[in-house]
PDB file of C-alpha atoms in Angstrom:
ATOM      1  CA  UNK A   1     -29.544 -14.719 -45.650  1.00 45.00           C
ATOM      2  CA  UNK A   2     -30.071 -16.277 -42.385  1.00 47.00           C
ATOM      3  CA  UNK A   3     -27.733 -17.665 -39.974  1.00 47.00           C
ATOM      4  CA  UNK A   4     -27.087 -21.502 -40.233  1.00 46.00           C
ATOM      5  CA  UNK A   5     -27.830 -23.836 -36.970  1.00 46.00           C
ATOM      6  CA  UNK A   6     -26.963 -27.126 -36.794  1.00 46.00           C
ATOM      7  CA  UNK A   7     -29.477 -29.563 -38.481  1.00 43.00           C
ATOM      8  CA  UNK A   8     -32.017 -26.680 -39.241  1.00 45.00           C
ATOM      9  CA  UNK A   9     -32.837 -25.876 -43.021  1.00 48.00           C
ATOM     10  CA  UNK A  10     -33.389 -22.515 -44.118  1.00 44.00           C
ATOM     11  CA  UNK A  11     -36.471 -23.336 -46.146  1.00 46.00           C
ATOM     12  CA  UNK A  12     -37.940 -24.842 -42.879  1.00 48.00           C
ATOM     13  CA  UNK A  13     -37.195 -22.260 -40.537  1.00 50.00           C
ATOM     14  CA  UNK A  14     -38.786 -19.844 -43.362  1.00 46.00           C
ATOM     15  CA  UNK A  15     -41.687 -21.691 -43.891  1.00 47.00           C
ATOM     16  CA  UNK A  16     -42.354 -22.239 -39.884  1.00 51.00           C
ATOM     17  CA  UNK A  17     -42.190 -18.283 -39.410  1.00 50.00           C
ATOM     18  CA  UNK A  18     -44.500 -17.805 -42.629  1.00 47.00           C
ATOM     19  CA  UNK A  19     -47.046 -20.307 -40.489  1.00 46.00           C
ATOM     20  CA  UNK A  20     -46.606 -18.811 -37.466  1.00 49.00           C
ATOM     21  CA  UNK A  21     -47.338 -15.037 -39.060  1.00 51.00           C
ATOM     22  CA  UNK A  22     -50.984 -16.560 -40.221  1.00 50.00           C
ATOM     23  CA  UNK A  23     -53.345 -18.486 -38.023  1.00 46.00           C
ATOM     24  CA  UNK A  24     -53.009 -21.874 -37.150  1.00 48.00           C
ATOM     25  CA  UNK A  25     -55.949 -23.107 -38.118  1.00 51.00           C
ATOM     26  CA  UNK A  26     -59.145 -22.269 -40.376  1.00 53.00           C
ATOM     27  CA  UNK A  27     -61.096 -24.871 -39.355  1.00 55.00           C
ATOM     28  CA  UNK A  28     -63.628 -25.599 -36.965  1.00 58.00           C
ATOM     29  CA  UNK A  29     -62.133 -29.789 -36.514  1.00 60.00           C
ATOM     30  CA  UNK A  30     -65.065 -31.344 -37.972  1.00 59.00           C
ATOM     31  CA  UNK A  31     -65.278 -33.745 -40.599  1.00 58.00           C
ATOM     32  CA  UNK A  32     -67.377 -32.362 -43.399  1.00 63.00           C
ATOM     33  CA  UNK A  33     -68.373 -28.337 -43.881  1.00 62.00           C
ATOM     34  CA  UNK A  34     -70.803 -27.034 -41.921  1.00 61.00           C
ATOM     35  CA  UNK A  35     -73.959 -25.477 -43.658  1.00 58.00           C
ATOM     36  CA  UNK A  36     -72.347 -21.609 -42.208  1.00 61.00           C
ATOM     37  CA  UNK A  37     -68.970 -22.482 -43.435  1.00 61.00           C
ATOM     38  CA  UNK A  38     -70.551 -22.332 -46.843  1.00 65.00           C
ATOM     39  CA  UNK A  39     -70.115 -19.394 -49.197  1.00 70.00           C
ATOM     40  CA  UNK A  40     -72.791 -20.355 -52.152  1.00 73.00           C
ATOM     41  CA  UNK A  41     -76.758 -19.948 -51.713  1.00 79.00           C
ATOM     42  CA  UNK A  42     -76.567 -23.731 -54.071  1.00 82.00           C
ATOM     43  CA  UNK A  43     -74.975 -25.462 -52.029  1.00 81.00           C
ATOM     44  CA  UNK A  44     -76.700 -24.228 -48.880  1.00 78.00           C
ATOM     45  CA  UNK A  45     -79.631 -25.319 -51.018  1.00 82.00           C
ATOM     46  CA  UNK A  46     -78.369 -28.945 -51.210  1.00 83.00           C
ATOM     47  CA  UNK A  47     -77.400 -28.689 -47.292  1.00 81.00           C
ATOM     48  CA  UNK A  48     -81.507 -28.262 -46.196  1.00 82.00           C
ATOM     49  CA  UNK A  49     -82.273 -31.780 -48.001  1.00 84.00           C
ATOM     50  CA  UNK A  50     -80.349 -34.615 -45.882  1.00 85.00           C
ATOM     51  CA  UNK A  51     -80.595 -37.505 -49.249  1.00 90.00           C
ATOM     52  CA  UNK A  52     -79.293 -34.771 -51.455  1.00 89.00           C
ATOM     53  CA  UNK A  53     -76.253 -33.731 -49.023  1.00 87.00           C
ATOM     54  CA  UNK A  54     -75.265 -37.325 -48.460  1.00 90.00           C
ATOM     55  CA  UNK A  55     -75.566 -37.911 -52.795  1.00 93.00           C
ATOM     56  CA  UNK A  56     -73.819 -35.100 -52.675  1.00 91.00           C
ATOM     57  CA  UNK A  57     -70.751 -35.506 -50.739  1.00 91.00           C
ATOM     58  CA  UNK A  58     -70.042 -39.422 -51.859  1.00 94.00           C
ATOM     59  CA  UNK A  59     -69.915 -37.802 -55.524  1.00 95.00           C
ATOM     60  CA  UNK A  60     -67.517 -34.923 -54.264  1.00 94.00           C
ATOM     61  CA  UNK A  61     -65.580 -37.810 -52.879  1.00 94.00           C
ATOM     62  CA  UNK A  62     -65.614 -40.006 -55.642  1.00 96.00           C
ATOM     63  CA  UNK A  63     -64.165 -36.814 -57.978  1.00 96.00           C
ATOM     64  CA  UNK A  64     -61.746 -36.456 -55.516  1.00 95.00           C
ATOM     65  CA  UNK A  65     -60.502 -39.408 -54.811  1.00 94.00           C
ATOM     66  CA  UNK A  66     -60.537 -40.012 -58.460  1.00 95.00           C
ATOM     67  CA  UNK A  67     -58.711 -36.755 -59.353  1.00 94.00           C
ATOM     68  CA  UNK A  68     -55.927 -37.740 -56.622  1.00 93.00           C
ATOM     69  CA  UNK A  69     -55.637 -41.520 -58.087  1.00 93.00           C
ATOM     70  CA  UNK A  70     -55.194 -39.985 -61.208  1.00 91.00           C
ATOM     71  CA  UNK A  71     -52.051 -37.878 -60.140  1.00 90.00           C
ATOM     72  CA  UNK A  72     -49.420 -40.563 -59.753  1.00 89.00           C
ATOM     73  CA  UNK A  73     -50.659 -42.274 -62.784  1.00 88.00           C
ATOM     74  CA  UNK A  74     -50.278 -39.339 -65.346  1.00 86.00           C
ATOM     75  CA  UNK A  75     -47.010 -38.621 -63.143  1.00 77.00           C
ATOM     76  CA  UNK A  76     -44.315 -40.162 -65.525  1.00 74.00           C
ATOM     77  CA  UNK A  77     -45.746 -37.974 -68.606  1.00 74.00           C
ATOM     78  CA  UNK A  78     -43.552 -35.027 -69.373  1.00 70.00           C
ATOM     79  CA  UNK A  79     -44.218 -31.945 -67.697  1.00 71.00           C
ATOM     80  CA  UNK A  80     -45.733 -31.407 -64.249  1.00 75.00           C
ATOM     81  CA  UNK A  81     -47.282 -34.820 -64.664  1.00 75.00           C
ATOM     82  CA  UNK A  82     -49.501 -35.092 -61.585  1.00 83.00           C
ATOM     83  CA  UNK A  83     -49.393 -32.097 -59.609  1.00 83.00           C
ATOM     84  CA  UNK A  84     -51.962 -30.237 -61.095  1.00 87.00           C
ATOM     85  CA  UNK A  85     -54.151 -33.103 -60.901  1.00 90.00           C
ATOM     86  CA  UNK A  86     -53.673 -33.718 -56.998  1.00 89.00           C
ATOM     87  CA  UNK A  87     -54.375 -30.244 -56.208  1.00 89.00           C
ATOM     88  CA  UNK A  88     -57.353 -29.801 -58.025  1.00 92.00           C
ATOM     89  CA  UNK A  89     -58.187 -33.361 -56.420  1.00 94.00           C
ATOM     90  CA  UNK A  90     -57.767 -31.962 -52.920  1.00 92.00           C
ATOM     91  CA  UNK A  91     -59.149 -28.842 -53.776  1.00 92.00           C
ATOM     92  CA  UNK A  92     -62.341 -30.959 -54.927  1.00 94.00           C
ATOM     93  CA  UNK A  93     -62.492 -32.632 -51.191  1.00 93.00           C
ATOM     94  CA  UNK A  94     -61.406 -29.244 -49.375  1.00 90.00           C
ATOM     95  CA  UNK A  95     -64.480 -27.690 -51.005  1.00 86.00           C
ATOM     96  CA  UNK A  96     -66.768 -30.164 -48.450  1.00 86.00           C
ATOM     97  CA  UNK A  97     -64.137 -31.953 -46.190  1.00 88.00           C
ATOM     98  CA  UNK A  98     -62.300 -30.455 -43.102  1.00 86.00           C
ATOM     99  CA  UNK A  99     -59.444 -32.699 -43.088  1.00 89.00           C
ATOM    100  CA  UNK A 100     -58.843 -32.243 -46.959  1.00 90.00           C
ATOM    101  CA  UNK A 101     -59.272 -28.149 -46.600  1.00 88.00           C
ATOM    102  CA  UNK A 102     -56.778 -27.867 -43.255  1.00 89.00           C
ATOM    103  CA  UNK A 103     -54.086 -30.014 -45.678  1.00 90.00           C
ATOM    104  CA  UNK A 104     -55.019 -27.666 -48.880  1.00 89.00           C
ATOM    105  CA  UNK A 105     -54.276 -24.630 -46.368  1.00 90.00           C
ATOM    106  CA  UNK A 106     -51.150 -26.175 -45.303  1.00 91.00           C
ATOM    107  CA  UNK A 107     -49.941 -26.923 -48.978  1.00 87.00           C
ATOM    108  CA  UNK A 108     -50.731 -23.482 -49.675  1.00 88.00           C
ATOM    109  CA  UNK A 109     -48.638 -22.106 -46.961  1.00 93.00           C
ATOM    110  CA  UNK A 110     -45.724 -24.437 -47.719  1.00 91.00           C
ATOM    111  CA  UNK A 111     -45.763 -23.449 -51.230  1.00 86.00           C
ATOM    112  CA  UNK A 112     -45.937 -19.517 -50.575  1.00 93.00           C
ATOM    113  CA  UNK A 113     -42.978 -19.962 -48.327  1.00 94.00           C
ATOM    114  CA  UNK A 114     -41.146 -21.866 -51.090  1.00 89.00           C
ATOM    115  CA  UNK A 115     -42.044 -18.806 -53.450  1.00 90.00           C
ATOM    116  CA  UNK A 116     -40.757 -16.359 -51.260  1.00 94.00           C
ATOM    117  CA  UNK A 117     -37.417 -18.030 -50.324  1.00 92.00           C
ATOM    118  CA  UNK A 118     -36.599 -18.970 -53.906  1.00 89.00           C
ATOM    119  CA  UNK A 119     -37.458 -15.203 -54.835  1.00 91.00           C
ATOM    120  CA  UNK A 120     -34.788 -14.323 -52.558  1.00 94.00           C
ATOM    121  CA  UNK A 121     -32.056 -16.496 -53.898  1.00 93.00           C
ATOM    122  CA  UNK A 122     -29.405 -14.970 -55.829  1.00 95.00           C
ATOM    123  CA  UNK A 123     -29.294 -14.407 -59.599  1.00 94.00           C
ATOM    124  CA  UNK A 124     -26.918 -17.383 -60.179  1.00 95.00           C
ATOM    125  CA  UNK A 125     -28.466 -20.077 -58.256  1.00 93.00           C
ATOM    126  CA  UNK A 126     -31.621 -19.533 -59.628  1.00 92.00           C
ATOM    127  CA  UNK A 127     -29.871 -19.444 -62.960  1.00 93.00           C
ATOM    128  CA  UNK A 128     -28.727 -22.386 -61.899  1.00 95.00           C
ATOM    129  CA  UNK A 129     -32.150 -24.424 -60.904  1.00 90.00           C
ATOM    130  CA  UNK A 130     -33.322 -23.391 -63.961  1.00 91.00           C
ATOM    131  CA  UNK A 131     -30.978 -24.872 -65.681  1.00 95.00           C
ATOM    132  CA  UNK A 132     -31.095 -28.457 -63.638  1.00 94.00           C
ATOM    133  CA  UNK A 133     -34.722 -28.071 -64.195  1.00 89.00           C
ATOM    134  CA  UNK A 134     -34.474 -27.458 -68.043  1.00 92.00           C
ATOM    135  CA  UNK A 135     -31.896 -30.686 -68.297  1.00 94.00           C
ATOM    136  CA  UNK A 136     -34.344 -33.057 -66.027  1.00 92.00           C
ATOM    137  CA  UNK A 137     -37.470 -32.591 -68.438  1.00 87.00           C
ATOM    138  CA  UNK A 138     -34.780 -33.277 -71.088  1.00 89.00           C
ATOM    139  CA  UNK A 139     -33.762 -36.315 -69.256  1.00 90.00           C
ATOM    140  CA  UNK A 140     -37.299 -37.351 -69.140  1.00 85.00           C
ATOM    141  CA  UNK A 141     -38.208 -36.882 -72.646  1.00 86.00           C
ATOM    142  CA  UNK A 142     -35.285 -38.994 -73.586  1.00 86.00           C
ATOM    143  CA  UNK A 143     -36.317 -41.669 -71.244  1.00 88.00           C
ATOM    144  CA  UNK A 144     -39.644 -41.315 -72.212  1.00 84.00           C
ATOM    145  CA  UNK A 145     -38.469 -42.021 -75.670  1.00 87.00           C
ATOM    146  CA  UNK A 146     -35.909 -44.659 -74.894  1.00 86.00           C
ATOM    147  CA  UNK A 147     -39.770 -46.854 -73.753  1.00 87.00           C
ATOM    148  CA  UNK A 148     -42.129 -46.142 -75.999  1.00 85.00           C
ATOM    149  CA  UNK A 149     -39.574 -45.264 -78.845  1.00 83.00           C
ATOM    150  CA  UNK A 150     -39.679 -42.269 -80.896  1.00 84.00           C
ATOM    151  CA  UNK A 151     -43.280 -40.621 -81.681  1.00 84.00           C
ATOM    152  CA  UNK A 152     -44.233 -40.563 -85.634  1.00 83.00           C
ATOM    153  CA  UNK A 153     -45.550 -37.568 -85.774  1.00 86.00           C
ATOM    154  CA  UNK A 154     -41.921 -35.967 -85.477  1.00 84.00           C
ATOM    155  CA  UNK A 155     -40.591 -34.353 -88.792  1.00 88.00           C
ATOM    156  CA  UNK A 156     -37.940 -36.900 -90.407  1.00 86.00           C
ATOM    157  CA  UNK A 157     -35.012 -34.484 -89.579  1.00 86.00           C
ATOM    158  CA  UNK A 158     -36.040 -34.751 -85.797  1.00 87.00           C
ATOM    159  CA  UNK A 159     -36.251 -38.819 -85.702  1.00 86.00           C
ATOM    160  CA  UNK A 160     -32.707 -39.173 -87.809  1.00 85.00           C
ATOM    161  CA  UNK A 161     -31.376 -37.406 -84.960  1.00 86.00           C
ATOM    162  CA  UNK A 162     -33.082 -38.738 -82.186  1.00 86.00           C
ATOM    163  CA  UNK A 163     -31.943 -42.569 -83.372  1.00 84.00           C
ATOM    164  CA  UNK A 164     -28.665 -41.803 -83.226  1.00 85.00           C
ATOM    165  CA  UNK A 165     -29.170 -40.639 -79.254  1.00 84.00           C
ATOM    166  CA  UNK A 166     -27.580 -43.868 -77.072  1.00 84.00           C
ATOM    167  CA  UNK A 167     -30.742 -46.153 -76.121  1.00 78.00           C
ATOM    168  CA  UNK A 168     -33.533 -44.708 -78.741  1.00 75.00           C
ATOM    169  CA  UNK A 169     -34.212 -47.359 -81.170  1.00 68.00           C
TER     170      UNK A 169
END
């Protein structure tokens, strides 16, 4: 484990040595992918006819935009919610946008650096997050619950339990 400074986190310092092992940057600072930066013979395809490239990148934009919308609005469902959906949102614009691909790379990077110091953690504490993990989709569910009231599909031994929980109706 690493030594302590004064106002530095651990999972910072880790993550800014992680970035400063790999290049800075992958991109060339323009706005939209050039036709070189492009890996499939299709889209390269769609690059050679200006109408279909500018059809083209309003609809990746669109699915993008929509996919990231989506995120916060499926966010209060049980489970990873959102997250998934952002991603694959910004993954959508990263496949044609610079500015959406350099912010993919840097969630990447900040998420392999998360990895790697959690992996390194001790037995106990991760134990522990697991636990505080387990007990907030628990939390959620009850909450969940405590809004839209108890789902009917549940077998009758479930619900008769779940009314007598504090705020379920």
């Amino acid at each position: 484990m690493g030594v302590r400074q004064p106002g530095c986190c651990l999972v910072a310092r880790y993550a800014g040595s992680v970035a400063e092992k790999q290049s800075p940057d992958r991109t060339d600072h323009n706005i939209t992918l050039d036709a070189a930066d492009d890996r499939w013979e299709w889209r390269r395809r769609i690059r050679e006819n200006p109408k279909k490239l500018l059809f083209y990148r309003i609809g990746v934009g669109v699915l993008g935009g929509i996919l990231i919308i989506a995120a916060p609005l499926t966010g209060w469902l049980p489970g990873p919610g959102g997250i998934p959906l952002f991603i694959a949102g910004l993954a959508v614009l990263a496949s044609e946008f610079e500015w959406a691909q350099r912010l993919l790379y840097r969630v990447k990077d900040w998420v392999k650096a998360l990895t790697a110091w959690t992996g390194k953690q001790p037995a106990w504490l991760k134990a522990l997050g697991t636990l505080a993990l387990f007990l907030c989709v628990l939390v959620a569910i009850w909450l969940y619950m405590a809004v839209l009231g108890v789902p009917g599909w549940l077998p009758d031994s479930w619900e008769s339990f779940l009314y007598k929980l504090p705020l379920l109706p």
